[in-house]
mmCIF file of C-alpha atoms in Angstrom:
data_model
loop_
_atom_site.group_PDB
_atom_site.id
_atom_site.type_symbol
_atom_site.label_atom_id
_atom_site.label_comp_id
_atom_site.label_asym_id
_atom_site.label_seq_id
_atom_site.Cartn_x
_atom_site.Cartn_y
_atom_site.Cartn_z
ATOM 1 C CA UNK B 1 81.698 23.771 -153.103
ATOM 2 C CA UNK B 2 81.294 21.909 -156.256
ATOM 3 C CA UNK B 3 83.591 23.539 -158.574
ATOM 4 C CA UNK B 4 86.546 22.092 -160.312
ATOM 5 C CA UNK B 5 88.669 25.338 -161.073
ATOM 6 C CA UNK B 6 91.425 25.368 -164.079
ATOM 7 C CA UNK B 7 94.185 27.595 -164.866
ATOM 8 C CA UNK B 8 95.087 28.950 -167.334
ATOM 9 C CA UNK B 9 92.286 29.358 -169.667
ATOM 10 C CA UNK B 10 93.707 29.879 -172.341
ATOM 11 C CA UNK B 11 97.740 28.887 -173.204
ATOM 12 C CA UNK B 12 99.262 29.465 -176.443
ATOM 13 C CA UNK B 13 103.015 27.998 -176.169
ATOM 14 C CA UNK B 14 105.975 27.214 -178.690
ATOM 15 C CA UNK B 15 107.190 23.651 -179.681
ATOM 16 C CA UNK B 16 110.270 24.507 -177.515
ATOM 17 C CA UNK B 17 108.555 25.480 -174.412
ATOM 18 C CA UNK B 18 107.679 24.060 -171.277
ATOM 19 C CA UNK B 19 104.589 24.436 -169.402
ATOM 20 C CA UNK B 20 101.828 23.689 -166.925
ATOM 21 C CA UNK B 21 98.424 23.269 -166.488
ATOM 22 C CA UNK B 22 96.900 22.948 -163.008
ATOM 23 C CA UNK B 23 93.230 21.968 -161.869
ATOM 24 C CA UNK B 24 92.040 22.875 -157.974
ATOM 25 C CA UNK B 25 88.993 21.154 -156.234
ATOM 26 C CA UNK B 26 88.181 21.172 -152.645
ATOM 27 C CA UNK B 27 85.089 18.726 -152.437
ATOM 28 C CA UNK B 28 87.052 15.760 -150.858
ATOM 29 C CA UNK B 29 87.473 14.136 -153.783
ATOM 30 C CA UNK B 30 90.409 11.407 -153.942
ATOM 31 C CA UNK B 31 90.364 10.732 -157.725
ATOM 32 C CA UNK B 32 91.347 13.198 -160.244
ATOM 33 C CA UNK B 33 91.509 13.042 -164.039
ATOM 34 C CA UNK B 34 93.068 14.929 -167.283
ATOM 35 C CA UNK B 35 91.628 14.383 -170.342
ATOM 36 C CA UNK B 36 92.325 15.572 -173.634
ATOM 37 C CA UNK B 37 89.483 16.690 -176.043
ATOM 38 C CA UNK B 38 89.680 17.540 -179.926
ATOM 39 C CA UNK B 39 87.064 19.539 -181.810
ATOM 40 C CA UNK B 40 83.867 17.844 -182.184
ATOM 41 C CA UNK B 41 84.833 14.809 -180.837
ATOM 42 C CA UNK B 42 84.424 13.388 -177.132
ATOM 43 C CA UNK B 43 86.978 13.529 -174.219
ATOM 44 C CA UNK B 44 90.401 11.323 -173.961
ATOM 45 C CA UNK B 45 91.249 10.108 -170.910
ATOM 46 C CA UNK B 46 94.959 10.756 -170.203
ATOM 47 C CA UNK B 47 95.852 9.806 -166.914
ATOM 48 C CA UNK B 48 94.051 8.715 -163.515
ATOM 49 C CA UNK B 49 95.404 9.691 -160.177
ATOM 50 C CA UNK B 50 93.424 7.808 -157.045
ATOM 51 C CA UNK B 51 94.910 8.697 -153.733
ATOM 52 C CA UNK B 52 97.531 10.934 -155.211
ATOM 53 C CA UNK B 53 99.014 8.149 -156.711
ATOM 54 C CA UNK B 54 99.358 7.622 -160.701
ATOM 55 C CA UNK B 55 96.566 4.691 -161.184
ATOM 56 C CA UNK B 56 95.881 5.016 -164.977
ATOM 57 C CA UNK B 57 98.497 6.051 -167.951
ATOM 58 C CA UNK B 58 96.478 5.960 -170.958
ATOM 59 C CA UNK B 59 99.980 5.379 -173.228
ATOM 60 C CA UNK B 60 100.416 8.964 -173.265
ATOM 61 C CA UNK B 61 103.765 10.510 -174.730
ATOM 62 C CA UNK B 62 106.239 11.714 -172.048
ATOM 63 C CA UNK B 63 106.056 15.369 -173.245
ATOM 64 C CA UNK B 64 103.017 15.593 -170.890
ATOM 65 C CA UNK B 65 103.851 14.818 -167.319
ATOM 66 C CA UNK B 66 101.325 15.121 -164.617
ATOM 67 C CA UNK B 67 101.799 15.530 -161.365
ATOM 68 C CA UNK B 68 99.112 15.261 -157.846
ATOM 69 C CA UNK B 69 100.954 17.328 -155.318
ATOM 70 C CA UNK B 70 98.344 17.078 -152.711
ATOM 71 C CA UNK B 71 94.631 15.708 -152.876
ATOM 72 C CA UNK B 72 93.367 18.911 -154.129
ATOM 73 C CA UNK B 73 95.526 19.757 -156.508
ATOM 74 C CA UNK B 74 96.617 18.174 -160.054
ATOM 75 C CA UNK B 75 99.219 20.085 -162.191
ATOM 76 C CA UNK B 76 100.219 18.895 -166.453
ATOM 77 C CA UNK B 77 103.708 19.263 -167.276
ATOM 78 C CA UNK B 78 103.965 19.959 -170.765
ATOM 79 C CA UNK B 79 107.224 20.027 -172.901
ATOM 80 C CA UNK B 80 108.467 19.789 -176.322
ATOM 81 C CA UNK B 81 104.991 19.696 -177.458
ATOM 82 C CA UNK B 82 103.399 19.085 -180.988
ATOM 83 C CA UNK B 83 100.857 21.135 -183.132
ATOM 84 C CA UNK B 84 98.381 17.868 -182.702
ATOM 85 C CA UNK B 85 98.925 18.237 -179.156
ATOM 86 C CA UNK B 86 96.736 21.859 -179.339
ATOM 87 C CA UNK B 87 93.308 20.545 -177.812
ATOM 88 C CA UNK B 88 90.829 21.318 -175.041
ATOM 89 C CA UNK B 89 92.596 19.617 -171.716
ATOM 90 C CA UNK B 90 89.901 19.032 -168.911
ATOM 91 C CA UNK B 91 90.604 18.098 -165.399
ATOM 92 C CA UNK B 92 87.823 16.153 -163.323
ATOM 93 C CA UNK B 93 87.729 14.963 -159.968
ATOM 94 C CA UNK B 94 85.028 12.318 -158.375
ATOM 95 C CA UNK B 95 85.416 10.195 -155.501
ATOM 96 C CA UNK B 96 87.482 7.161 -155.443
ATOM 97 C CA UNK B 97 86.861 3.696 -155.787
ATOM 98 C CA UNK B 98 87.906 1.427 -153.543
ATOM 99 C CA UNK B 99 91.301 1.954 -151.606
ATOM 100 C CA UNK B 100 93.755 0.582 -153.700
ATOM 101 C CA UNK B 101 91.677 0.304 -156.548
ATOM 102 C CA UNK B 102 93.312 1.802 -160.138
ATOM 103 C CA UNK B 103 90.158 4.523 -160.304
ATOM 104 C CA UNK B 104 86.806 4.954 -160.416
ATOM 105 C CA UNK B 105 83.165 4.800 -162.295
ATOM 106 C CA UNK B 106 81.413 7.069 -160.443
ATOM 107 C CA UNK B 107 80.230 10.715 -161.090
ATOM 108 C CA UNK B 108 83.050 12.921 -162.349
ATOM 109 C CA UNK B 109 83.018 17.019 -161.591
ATOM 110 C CA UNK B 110 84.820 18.656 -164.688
ATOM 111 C CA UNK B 111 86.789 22.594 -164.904
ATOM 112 C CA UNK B 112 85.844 24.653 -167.562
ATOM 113 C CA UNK B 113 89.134 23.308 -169.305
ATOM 114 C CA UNK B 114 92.485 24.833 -170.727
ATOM 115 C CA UNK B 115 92.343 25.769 -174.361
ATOM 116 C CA UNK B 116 96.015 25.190 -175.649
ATOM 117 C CA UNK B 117 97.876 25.632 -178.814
ATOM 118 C CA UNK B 118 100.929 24.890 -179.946
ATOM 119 C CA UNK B 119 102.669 26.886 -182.513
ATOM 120 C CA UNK C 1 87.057 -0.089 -179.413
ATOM 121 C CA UNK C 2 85.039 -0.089 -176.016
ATOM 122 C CA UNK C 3 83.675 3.720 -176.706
ATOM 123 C CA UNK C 4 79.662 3.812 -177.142
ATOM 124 C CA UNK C 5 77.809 4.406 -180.101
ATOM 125 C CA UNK C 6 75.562 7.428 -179.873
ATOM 126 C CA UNK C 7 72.619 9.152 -182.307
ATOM 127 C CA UNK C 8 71.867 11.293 -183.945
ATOM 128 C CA UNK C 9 75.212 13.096 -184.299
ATOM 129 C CA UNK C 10 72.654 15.621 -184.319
ATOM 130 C CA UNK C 11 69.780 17.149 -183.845
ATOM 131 C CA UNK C 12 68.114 19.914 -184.815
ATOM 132 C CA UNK C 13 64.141 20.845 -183.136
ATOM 133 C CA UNK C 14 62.302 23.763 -182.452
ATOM 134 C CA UNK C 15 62.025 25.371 -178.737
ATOM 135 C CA UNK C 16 58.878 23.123 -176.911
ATOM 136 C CA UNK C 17 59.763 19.891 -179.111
ATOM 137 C CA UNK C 18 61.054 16.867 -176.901
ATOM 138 C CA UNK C 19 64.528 15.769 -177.972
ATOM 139 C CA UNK C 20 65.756 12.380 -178.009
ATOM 140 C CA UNK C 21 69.434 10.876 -178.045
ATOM 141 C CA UNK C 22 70.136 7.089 -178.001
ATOM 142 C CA UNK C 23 73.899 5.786 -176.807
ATOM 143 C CA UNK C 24 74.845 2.003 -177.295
ATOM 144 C CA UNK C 25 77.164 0.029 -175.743
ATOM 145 C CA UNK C 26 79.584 -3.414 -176.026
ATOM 146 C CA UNK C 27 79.603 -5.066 -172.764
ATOM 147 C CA UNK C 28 78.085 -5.001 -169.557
ATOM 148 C CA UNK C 29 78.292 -1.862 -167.372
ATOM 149 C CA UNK C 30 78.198 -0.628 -163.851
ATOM 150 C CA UNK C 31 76.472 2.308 -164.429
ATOM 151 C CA UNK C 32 75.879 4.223 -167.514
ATOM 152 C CA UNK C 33 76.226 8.545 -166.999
ATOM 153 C CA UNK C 34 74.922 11.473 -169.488
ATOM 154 C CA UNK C 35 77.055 15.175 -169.295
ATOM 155 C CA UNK C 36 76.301 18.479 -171.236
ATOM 156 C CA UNK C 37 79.150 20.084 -172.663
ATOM 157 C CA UNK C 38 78.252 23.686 -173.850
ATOM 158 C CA UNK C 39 80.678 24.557 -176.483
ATOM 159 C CA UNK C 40 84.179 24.958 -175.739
ATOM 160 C CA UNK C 41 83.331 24.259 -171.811
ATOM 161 C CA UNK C 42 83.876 21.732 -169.438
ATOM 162 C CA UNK C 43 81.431 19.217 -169.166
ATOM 163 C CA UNK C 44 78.229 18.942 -167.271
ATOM 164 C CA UNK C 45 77.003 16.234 -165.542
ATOM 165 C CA UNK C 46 73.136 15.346 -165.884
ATOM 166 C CA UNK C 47 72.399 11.884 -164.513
ATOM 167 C CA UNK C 48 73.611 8.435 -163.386
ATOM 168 C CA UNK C 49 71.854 5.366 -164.116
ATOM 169 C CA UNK C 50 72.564 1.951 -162.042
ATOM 170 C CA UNK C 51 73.096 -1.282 -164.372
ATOM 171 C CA UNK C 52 70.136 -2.905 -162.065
ATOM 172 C CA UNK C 53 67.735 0.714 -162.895
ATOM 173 C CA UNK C 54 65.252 0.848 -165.603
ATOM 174 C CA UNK C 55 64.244 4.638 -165.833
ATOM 175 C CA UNK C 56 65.324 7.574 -164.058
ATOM 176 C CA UNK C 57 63.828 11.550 -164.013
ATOM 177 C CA UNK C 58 65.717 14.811 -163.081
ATOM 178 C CA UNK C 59 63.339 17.623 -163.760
ATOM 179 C CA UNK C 60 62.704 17.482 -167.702
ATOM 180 C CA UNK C 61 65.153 14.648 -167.941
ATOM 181 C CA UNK C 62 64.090 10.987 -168.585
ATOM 182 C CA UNK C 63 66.892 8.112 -168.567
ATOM 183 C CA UNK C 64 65.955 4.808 -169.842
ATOM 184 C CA UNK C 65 68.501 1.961 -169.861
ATOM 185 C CA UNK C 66 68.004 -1.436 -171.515
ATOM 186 C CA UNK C 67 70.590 -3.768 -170.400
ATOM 187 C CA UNK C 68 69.650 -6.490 -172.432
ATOM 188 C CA UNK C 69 70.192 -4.087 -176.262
ATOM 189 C CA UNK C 70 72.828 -2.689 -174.449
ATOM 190 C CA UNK C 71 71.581 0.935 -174.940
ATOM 191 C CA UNK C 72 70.207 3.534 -173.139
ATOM 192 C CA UNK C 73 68.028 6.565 -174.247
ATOM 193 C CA UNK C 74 68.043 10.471 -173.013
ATOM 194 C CA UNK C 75 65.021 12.381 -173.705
ATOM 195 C CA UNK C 76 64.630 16.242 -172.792
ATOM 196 C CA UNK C 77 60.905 17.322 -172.558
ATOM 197 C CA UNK C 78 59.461 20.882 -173.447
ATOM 198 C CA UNK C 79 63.643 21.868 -175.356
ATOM 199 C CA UNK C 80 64.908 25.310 -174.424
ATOM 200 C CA UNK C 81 67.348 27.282 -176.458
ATOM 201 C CA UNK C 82 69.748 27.216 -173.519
ATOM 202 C CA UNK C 83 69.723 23.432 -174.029
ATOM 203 C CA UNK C 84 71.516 23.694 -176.956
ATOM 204 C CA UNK C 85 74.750 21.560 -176.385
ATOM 205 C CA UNK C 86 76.209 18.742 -176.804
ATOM 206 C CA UNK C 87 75.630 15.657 -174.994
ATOM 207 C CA UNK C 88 77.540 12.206 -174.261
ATOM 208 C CA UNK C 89 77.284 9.324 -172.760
ATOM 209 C CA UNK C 90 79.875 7.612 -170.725
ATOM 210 C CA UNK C 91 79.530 4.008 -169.697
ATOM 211 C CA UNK C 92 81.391 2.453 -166.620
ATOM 212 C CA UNK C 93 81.964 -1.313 -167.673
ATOM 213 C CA UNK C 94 82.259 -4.057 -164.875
ATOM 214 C CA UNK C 95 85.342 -5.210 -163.886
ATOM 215 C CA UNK C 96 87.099 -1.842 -165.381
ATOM 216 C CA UNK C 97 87.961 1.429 -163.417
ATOM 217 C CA UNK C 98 87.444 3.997 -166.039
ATOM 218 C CA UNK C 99 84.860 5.912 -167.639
ATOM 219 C CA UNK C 100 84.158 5.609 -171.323
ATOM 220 C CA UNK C 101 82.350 8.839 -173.243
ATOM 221 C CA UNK C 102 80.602 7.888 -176.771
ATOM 222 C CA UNK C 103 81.000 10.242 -179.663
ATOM 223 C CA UNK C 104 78.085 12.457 -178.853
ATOM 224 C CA UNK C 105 75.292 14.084 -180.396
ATOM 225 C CA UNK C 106 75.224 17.608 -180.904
ATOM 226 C CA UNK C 107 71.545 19.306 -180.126
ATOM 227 C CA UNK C 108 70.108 22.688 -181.603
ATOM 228 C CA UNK C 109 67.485 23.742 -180.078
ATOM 229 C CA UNK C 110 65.865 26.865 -182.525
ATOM 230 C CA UNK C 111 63.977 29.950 -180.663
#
């Protein structure tokens, strides 16, 4: 099994609500990613987890909060959000780097993304 | 910025031309990756090339790296219409633990 799956699709949400996106994989893989990706413009890493622990915090604003339950599973917290915040949010997964390590370089499985707007 | 240059930003050819997309880079890499993203999906991805490999092939995919201009090439042989997409490249530099994706080039591939 080679599929990253996402949920929702698609989320439309107020400024005032909260939120959350989650991303499943079951291929093993100890490092998972969110991204954030605007219209005709590449993906933004957000945040790295490696070994279900936070590795990488790419100075994003605390009205996103993720969260790595277990090693399959990788949820987005999202609260008081902004109308810049609407985007295409992608979760990957790939397998680690070294134990210990802050993430990795290697091949990276993505979901077919959350499409989110804020109103 | 550490993000990779890429171009064209796009690309227009008919179906049976060859299409070719060109990504540079800043500073030396571990590897250097190239992902699909059909519109509005998640992303694809296509091949990984080793900082110490010259040339790789996946079906009608060629790969070239050149580690001394920094830049690497993608070249799709004998287009399709279903290879319309877009398509980055994401460099892994050494000594860092996170993947970088370049701004892309956008590919239209005409039936």
């Amino acid at each position: 099994d080679t599929e990253v799956t996402q949920t929702p699709k698609h989320l439309v949400m107020g400024m005032t609500n909260k939120k959350s996106l989650k991303c499943e994989q079951h291929m093993g893989h100890r490092a998972m990613y969110w991204y954030k990706q605007k219209a005709k413009k590449p993906p933004e890493l957000m945040f790295v987890y490696s070994y279900e622990k936070l590795s990488i915090n790419e100075s994003v604003p605390s009205r996103f909060s993720p969260e790595c339950p277990n090693s399959s599973l990788l949820n987005l917290h999202l609260h008081a959000l902004q109308p810049e915040d609407s985007a295409l949010y992608l979760c990957a997964s790939s397998q680690p780097g070294l134990a210990g390590s802050s993430g990795t370089t290697d091949t990276q499985y993505f979901g077919p993304g959350t499409r989110l707007t804020v109103l | 910025s550490q993000q990779g240059e890429e171009d064209p930003q796009a690309l227009s050819i008919q179906e049976g031309e060859n299409a070719t997309m060109n990504c540079s880079y800043k500073t030396s890499i571990n590897n250097l990756q190239w992902y699909r993203q059909n519109s509005g999906r998640g992303l694809v991805h296509l091949i990984l090339i080793r900082s110490n490999e010259r040339e790789k092939h996946s079906g009608r995919l060629r790969v070239t790296l050149d580690t001394s201009k920094k830049s690497s090439s993608l070249l799709i042989t004998a287009s399709r219409a279903a290879d319309t997409a877009s398509y980055f490249c994401a460099t892994a530099y050494t000594g860092g633990f996170k993947t970088i994706f370049g701004a892309g080039t956008r590919l239209f591939v005409k039936a």
